[in-house]
XYZ file of C-alpha atoms in Angstrom:
615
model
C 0.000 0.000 0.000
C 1.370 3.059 -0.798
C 2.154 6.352 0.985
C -0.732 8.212 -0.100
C -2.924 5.468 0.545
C -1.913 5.020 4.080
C -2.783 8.891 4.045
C -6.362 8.270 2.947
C -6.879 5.937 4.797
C -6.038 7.655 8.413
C -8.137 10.863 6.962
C -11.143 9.179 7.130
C -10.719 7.423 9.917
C -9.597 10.051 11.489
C -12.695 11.599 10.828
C -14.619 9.378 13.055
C -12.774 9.141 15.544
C -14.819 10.049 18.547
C -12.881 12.730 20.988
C -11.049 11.767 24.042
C -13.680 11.972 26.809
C -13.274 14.980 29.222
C -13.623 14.771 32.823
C -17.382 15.881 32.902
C -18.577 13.396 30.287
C -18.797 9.994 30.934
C -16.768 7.257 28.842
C -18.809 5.034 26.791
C -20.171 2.153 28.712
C -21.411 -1.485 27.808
C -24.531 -0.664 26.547
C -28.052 -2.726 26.531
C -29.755 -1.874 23.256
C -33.508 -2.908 23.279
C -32.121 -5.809 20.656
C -30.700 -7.084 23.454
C -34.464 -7.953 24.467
C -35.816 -8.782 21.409
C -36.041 -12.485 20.336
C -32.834 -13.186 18.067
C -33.091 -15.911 15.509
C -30.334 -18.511 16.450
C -28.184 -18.834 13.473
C -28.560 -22.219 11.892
C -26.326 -24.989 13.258
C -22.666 -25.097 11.511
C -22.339 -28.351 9.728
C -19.430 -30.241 11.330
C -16.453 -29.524 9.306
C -13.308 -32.145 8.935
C -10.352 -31.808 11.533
C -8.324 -29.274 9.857
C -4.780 -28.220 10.772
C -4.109 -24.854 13.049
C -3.984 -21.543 10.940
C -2.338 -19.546 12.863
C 0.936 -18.607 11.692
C 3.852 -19.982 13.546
C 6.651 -19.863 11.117
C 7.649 -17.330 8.148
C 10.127 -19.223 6.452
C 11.871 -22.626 5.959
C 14.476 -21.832 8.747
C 12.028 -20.993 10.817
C 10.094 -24.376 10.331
C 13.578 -26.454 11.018
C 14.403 -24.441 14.149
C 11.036 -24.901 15.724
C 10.937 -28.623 14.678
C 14.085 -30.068 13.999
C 12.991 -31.159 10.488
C 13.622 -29.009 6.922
C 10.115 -28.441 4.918
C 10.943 -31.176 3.026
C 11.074 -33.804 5.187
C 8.390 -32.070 7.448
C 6.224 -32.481 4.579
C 7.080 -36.468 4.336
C 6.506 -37.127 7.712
C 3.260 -35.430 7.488
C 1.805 -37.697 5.051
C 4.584 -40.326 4.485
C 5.448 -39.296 1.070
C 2.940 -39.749 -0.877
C -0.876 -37.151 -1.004
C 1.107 -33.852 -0.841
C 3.760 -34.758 -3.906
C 1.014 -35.903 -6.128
C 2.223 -39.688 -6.073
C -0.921 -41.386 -6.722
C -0.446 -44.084 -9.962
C -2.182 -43.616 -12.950
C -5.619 -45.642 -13.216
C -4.742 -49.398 -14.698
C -7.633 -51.396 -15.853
C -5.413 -54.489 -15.604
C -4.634 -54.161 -12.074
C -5.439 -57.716 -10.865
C -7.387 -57.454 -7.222
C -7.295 -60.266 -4.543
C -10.165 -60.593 -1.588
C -9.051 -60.632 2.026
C -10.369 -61.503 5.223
C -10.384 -58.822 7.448
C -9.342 -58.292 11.017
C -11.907 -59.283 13.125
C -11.882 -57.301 16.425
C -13.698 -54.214 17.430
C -10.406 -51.848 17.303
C -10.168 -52.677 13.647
C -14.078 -51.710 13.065
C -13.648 -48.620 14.512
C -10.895 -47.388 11.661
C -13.291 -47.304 9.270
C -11.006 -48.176 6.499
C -13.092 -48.282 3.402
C -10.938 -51.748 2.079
C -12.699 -55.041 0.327
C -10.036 -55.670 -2.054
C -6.336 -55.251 -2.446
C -4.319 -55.199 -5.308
C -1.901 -58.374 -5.612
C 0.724 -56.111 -6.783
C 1.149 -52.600 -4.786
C 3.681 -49.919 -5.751
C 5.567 -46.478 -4.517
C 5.254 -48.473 -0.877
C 6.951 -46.003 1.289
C 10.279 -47.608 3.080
C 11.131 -48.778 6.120
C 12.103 -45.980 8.819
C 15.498 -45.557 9.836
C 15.717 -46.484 13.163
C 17.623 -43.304 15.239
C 17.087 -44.418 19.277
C 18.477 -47.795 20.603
C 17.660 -49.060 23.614
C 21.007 -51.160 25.099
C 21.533 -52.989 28.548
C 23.993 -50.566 31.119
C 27.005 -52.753 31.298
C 29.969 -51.944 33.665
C 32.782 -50.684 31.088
C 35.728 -52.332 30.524
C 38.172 -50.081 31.949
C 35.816 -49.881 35.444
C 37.188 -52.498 37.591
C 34.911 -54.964 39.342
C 34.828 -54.471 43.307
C 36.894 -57.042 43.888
C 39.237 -55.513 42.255
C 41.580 -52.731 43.202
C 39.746 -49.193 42.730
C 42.389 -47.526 40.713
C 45.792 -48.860 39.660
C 49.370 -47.685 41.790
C 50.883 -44.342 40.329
C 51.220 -40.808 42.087
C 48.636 -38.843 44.005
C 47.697 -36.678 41.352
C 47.108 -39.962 38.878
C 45.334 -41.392 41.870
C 43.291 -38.433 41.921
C 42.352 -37.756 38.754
C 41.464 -41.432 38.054
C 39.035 -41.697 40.793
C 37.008 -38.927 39.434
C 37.229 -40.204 36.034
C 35.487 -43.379 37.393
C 33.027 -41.618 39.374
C 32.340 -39.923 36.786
C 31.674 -42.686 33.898
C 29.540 -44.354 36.666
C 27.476 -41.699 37.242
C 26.805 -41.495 34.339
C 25.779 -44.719 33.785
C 23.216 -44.171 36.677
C 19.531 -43.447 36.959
C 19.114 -39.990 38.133
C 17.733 -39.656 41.648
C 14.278 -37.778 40.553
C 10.887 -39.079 41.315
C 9.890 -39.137 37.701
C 5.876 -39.934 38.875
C 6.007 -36.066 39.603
C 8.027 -34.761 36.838
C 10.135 -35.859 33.966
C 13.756 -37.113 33.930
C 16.105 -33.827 33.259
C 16.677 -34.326 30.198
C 13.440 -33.794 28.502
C 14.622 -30.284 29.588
C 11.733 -28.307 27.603
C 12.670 -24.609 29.026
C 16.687 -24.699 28.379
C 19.062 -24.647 30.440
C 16.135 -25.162 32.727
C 14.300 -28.172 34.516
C 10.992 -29.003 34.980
C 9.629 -27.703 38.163
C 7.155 -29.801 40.015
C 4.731 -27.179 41.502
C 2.634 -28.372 44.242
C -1.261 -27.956 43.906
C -2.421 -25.937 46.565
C -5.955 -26.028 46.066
C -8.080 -26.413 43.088
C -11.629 -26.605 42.121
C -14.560 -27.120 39.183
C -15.481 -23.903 37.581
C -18.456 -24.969 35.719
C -21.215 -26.822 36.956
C -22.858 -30.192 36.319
C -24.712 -29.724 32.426
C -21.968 -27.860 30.899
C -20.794 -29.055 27.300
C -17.018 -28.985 28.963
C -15.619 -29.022 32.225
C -13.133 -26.434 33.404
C -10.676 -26.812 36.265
C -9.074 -23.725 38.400
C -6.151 -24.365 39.921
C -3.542 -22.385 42.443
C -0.277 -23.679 42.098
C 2.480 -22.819 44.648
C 5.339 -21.451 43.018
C 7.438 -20.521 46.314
C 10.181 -22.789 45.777
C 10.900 -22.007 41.571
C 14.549 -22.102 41.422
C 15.997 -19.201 40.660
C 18.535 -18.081 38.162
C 15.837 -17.096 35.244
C 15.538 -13.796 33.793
C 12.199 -13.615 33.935
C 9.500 -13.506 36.429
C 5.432 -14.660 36.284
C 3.578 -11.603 34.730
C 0.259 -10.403 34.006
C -1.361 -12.276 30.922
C 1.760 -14.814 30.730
C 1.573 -18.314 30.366
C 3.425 -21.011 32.067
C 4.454 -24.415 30.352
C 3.127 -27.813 31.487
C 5.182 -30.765 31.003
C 2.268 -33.150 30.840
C 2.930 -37.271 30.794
C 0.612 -40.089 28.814
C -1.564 -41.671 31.017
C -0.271 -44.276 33.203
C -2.588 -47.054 32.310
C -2.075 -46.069 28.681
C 1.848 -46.256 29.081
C 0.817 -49.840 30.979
C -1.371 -51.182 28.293
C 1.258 -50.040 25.356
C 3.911 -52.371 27.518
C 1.646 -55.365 27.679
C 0.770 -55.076 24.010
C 4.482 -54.660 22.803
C 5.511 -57.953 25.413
C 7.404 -56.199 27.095
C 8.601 -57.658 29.994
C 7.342 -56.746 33.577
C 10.500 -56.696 35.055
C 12.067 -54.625 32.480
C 9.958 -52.146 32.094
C 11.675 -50.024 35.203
C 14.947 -51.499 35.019
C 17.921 -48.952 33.758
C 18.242 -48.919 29.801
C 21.074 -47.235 28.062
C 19.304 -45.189 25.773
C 21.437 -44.080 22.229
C 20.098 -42.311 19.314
C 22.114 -41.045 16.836
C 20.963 -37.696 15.427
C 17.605 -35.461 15.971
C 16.433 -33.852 19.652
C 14.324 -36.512 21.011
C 14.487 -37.417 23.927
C 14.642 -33.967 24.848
C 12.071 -31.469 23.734
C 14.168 -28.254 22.271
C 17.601 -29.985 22.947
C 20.349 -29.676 19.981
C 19.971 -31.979 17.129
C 22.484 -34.617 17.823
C 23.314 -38.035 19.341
C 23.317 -38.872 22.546
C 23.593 -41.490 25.622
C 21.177 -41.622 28.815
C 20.588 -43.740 30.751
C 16.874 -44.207 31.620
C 13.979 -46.761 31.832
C 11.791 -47.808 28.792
C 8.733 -46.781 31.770
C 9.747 -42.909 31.159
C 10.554 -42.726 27.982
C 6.734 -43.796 27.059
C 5.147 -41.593 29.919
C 6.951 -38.540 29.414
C 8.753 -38.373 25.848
C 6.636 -39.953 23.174
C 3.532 -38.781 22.261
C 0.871 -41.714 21.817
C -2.470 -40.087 21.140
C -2.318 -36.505 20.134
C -0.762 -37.151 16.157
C -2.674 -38.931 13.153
C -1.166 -42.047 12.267
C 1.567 -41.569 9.530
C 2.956 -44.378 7.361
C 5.765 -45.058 9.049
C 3.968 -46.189 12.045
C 2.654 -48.177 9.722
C 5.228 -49.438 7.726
C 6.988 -50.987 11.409
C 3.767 -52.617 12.242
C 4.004 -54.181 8.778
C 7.117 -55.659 8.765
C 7.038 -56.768 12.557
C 3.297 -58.693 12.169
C 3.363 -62.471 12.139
C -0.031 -61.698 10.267
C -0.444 -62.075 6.501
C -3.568 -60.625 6.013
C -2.539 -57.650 8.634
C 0.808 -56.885 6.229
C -1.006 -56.895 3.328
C -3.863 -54.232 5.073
C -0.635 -51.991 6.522
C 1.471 -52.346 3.483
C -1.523 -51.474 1.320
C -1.856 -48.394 3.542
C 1.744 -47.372 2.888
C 1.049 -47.754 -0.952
C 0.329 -45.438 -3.664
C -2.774 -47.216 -5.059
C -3.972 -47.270 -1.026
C -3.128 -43.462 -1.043
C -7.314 -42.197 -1.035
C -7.947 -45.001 1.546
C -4.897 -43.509 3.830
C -5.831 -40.204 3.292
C -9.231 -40.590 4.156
C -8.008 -42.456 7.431
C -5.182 -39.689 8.404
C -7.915 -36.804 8.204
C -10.879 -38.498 10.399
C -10.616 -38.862 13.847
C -7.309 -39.568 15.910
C -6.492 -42.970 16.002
C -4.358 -43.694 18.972
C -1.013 -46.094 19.405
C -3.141 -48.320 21.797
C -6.180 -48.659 18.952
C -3.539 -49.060 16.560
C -1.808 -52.310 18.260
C -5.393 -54.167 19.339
C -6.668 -53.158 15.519
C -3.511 -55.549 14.315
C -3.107 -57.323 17.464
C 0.142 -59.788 15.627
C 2.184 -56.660 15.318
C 5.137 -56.683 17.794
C 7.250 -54.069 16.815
C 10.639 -53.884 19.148
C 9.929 -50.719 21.400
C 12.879 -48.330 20.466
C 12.157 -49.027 16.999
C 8.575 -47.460 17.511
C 10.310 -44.812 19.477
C 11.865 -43.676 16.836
C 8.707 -43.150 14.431
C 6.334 -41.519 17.220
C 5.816 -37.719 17.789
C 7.909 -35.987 20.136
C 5.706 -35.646 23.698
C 5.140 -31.362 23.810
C 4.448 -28.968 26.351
C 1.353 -27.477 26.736
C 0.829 -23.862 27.342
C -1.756 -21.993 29.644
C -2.689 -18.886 30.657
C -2.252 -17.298 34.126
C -5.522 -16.413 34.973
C -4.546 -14.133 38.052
C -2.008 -11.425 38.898
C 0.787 -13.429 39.779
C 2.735 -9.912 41.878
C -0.464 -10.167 44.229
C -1.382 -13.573 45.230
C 0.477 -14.656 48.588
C -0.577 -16.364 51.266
C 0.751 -17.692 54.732
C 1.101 -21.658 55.489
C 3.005 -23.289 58.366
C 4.045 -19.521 59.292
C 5.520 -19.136 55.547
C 4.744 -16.617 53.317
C 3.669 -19.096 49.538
C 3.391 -17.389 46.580
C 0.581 -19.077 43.819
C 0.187 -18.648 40.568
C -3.187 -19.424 39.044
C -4.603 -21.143 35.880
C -7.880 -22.591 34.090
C -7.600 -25.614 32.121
C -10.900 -26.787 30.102
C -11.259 -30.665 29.467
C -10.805 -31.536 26.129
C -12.569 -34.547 24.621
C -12.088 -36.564 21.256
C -13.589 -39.841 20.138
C -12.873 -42.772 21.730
C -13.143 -46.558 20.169
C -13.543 -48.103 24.040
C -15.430 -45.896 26.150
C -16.773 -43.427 23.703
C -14.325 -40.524 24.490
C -10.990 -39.584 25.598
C -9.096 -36.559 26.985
C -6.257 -34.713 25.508
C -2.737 -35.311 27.005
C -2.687 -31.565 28.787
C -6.334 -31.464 29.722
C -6.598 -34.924 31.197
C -3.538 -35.002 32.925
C -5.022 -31.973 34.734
C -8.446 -33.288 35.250
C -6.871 -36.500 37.063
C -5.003 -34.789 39.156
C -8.028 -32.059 40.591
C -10.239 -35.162 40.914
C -7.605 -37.125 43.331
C -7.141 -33.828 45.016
C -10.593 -33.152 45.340
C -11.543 -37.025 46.437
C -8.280 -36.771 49.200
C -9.728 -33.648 50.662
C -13.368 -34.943 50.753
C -11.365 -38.033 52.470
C -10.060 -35.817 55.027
C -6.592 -35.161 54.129
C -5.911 -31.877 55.370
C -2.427 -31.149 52.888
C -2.830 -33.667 49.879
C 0.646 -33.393 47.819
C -0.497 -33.493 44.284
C 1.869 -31.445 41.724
C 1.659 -30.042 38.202
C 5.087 -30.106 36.473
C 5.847 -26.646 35.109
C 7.893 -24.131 34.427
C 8.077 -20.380 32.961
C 6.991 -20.796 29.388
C 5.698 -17.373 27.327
C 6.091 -14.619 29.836
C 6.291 -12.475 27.047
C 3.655 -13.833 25.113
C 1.587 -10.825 23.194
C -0.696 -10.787 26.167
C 1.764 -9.553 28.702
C 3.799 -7.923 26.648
C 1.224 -5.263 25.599
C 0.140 -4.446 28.864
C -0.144 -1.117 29.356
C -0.876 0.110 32.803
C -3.408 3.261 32.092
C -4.471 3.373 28.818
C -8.746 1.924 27.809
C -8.562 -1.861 27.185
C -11.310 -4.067 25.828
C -10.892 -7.536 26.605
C -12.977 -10.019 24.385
C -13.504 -13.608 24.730
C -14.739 -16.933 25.069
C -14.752 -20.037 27.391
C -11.462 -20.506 28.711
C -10.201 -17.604 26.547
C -11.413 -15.407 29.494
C -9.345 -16.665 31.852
C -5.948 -13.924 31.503
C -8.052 -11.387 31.274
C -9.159 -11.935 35.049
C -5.421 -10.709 36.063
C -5.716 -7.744 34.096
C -9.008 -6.619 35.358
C -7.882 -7.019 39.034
C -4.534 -4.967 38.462
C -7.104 -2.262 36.846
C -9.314 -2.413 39.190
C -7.110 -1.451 41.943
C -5.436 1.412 40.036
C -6.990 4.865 40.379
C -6.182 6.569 37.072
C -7.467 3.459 35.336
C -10.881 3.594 36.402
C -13.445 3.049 33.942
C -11.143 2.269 31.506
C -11.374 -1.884 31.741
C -14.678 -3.403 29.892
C -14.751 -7.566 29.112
C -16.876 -9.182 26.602
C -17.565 -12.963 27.973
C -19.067 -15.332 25.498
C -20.425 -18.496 27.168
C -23.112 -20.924 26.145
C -25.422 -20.771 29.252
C -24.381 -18.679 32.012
C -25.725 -20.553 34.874
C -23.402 -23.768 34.328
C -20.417 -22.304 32.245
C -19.697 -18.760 33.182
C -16.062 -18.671 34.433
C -15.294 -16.754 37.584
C -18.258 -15.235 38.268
C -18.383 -12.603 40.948
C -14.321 -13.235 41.619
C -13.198 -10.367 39.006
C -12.731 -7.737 41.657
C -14.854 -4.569 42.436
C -17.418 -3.056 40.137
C -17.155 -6.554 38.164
C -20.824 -5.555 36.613
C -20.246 -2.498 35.675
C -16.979 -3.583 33.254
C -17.929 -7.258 32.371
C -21.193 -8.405 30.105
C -21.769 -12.134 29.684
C -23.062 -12.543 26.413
C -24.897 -16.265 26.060
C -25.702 -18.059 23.227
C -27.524 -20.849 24.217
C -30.211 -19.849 26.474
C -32.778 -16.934 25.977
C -32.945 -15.530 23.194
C -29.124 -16.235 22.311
C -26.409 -14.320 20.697
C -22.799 -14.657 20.627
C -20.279 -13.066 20.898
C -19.531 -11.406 17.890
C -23.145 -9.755 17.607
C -22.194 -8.185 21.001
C -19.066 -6.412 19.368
C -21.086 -5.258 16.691
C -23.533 -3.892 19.290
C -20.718 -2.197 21.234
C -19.670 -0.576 18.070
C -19.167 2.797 19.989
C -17.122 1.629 22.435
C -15.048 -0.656 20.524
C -14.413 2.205 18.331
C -13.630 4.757 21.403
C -11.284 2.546 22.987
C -9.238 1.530 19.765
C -8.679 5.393 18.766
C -7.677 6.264 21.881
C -4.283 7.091 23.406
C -2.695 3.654 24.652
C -6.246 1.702 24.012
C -5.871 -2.045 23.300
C -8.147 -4.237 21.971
C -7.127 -7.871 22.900
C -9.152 -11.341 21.712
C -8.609 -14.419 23.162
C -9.978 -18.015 22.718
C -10.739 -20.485 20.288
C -10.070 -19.631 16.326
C -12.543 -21.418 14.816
C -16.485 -19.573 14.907
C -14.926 -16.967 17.855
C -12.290 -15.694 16.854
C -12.841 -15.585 13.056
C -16.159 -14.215 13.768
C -15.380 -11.424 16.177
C -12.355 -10.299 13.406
C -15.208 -9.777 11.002
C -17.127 -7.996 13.400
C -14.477 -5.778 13.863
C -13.674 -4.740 10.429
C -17.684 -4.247 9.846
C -17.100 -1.732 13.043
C -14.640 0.011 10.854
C -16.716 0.477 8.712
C -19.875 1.812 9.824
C -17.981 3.802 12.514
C -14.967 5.197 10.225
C -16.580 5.269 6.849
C -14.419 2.768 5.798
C -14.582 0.457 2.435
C -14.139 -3.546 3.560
C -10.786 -3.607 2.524
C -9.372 -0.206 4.332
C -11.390 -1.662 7.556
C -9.063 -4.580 7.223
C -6.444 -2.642 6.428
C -6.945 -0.529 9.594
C -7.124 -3.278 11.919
C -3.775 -4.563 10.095
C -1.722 -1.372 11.291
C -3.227 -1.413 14.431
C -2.121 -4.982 15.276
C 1.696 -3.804 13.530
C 1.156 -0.674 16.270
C 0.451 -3.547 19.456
C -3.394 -1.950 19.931
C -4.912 -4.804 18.257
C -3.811 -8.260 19.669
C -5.777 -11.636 18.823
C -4.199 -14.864 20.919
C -6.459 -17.464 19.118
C -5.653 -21.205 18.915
């Protein structure tokens, strides 16, 4: 766009512009328009779309994609699919393809795939290979140049050889030891996800259900006691920040995986020299490289392989196939890792997530060796969430100790489930297990039940905290959990004179009497800067209509010195719909054409008033 343009474009907006309020007039309030009490139609149920990849933008170019996976595009790409939908590899249509009938798995895991199959062909082509296998897992042997203990320690020589022979050994040994960390409350160091940092296991000091029994999803609060953080990082728990949650796979999960792989009982927590030779698993963000640890195969599948949260690719697949005893189960996997089974693969990566445990009861003969399936599963990531309280005011005293908590909300997140009809999400289940065993131990009588979250500082600078500005108007809009940072912002606000009446909050929720968040815990005055806006009960509107209806405002707020507009919650329906709402704000309010409204809401998120945290 080009200098004169941008001209234009800040004339007429400039235009409309309503003036800065002066002390004798009153700032523009949320208003309640008499279409507020009118019946509004509900708009017609969305028809459920396909599972669709994340658009928000995460990476500008190709270095940017290797440094935040690991991976170049190219082989990000192949991984995706396996090498085959996104390069166009499909064969060409052969009328003389000869077709043989097979006799499919018969077993309720294997139903619930859905694979569209009755025939194979006898001959199958572009069959992707077989993975290279990167992470060994090796028994820890005593090396060679370690004497026994019979033996004597170190051999005769000076003091100084003595000396620096004895720590050599010590050394090697420890090394060649299990690290003394209780790994059921946090990971083994090396997962190391906040560099040079460990994982800090942060007690649960008290936690609770937010919604109530009839809501569509269950959300947790929790305060976390954060007195004890090491220190030594350069950056503290802010307003709006977000801390990072090493969650682990459920333990019956990482059980059931063992029994189905045959792996031995007493093995499974034994020491295991583990030795890959390039890439950064085990660790999360570590350098791409080889390495030694030694661990347990237990730990490994709890707390660095991810088992549920990725779409099979093919070369899970192809490692089933050539480790089944099965005939009729190669021929279905190998068929899958085929060009001519390409549509049926495709069709099977984009429905619902099939899970590593569905996966080995669908083929039940398939007995891959365990650090060969390590090697072809998604790393296990963080999760990220929002502190939903102002972290520089929440103390309390405990055993004559001052305890500083930080507080989050975490909403239960539920997919399809071939067993018991759903399942929860790595993050969000991990969490919900842990409030309900606090919650049962206190109804039990336990007066300090240790429970713990493993954490540590993750985006303290995220756009949320780092355009906080202490004075300036501030609209804060949002949805379900997406409300829950803006609860530390209001009660900073709220206790700062000079920024009176210059906080308002736009909650969407479905039906206010089961899944409002926080209601009545947003500090003084909470009704006179915070409108729920329901769209499920009453009349019903969402969220987005409410913008539109607080077009004044909005556009007050946005003009003004230091005024922020921040968006927060889920992308899809919420987040698109309240950016459209915004730009149609534009332009009734600044005599705007579409385009210059979006255009205008461009340079104000380039200037930090307009920030949108969707996911």
């Amino acid at each position: 766009m080009t200098a004169q343009t941008d001209l234009l474009l800040a004339q007429r907006a400039a235009a409309s512009i309503p003036e800065e309020p002066q002390p004798e007039s009153a700032t523009p309030s949320l208003t309640y328009s008499s279409s507020d009490e009118q019946e509004i139609e509900e708009p017609t149920k969305p028809i459920p779309r396909r599972r669709r990849a994340s658009t928000r933008l995460i990476a500008k170019s190709p270095e940017d994609v290797q440094r935040i996976t690991g991976e170049t595009t190219t082989q990000l790409i192949r991984r995706c699919c396996g090498g085959g939908c996104c390069l166009g590899g499909a064969p060409k249509k052969d009328n003389n393809v000869e077709y043989e009938v097979i006799e499919l798995p018969d077993n309720d895991a294997y139903r619930s795939l859905n694979l569209k199959i009755d025939k194979i062909p006898t001959t199958l082509s572009g069959v992707c290979d077989v993975p290279e296998q990167t992470a060994f897992l090796q028994p820890v042997r005593r090396p060679s140049n370690i004497p026994s203990p019979s033996e004597p320690a170190v051999p005769f020589g000076t003091e100084s050889d003595t000396t620096s022979s004895v720590a050599g050994i010590e050394k090697t040994l420890q090394d060649l030891t299990l690290e003394r960390l209780d790994t059921q409350i946090q990971p083994p160091k090396f997962v190391q996800p906040h560099p040079p940092h460990h994982v800090f296991p942060a007690r649960i000091h008290n936690t609770r259900e937010l919604t109530k029994p009839g809501a569509e999803k269950r959300t947790f609060h929790f305060d976390l006691d954060v007195t004890n953080y090491p220190e030594g990082e350069d950056v503290d728990f802010k307003v709006g920040g977000a801390i990072g949650v090493s969650a682990p796979n459920e333990a019956s999960i990482v059980q059931e995986i063992l029994d189905l792989l045959l792996v031995p009982r007493f093995l499974r927590d034994k020491p295991v020299l583990l030795r890959t030779t390039k890439g950064r698993w085990p660790t999360v963000w570590g350098a791409d490289q080889a390495r030694e640890i030694v661990t347990t195969r237990r730990d490994l599948l709890t707390w660095c392989s991810d088992v549920q949260s990725y779409p099979p690719t093919k070369q899970i697949l192809r490692v089933l196939a050539e480790h089944t005893t099965d005939a009729t189960e190669r021929k279905i996997l190998r068929y899958l890792c085929s060009a001519e089974g390409q549509g049926v693969f495709c069709d099977f990566r984009t429905g619902p997530h099939i899970s590593l445990v569905q996966l080995l009861h669908a083929f039940p003969n398939a007995k891959p060796p365990l650090d060969l399936l390590l090697s072809v599963l998604q790393p296990l990531m963080p999760r990220f969430y929002s502190l939903s309280n102002d972290p520089h005011e929440s103390f309390l005293t405990r055993d004559g100790k001052q305890h500083r908590l930080i507080e989050i909300a975490v909403t239960v997140h539920e997919a399809e489930d071939w067993r018991n009809g759903s399942r929860t999400g790595i993050g969000s289940g991990f969490f919900q297990r842990q409030a309900l065993k606090f919650i049962e131990a206190q109804e039990k009588g336990e007066k300090d039940p240790e429970f713990y979250i493993p954490m540590f500082k993750g985006l303290m600078a995220n756009p949320l905290a780092k355009q906080f500005v202490s004075d300036g108007p501030m609209l804060l809009i949002g949805a379900g959990v997406g409300i829950a940072p803006f609860r530390g912002f209001v009660q900073r606000r709220l206790k700062t004179a000079n920024c009176a009446n210059k906080v308002w909050v736009l909650q969407g929720v479905r039906d206010s009497l089961v899944d409002e968040l926080y209601s009545g815990e947003w500090g003084v005055h909470e009704d006179e800067v915070k409108k729920v806006v329901q769209s499920r009960r009453g009349p019903g509107r969402y969220v987005q209509e409410e913008v539109k209806a607080q077009a004044d405002l909005v556009w007050y707020i946005i003009n003004a010195v230091d005024g922020r507009v921040f968006v927060c919650g889920s992308s899809r329906g919420m987040g698109e719909g309240v950016e459209k709402a915004l730009v149609e704000v534009a332009m009734e309010k600044g005599n705007l054409e579409h385009d210059e409204a979006q255009q205008f809401w461009n340079l104000k998120k380039e200037t930090g008033q307009y920030i949108a945290e969707t996911w």
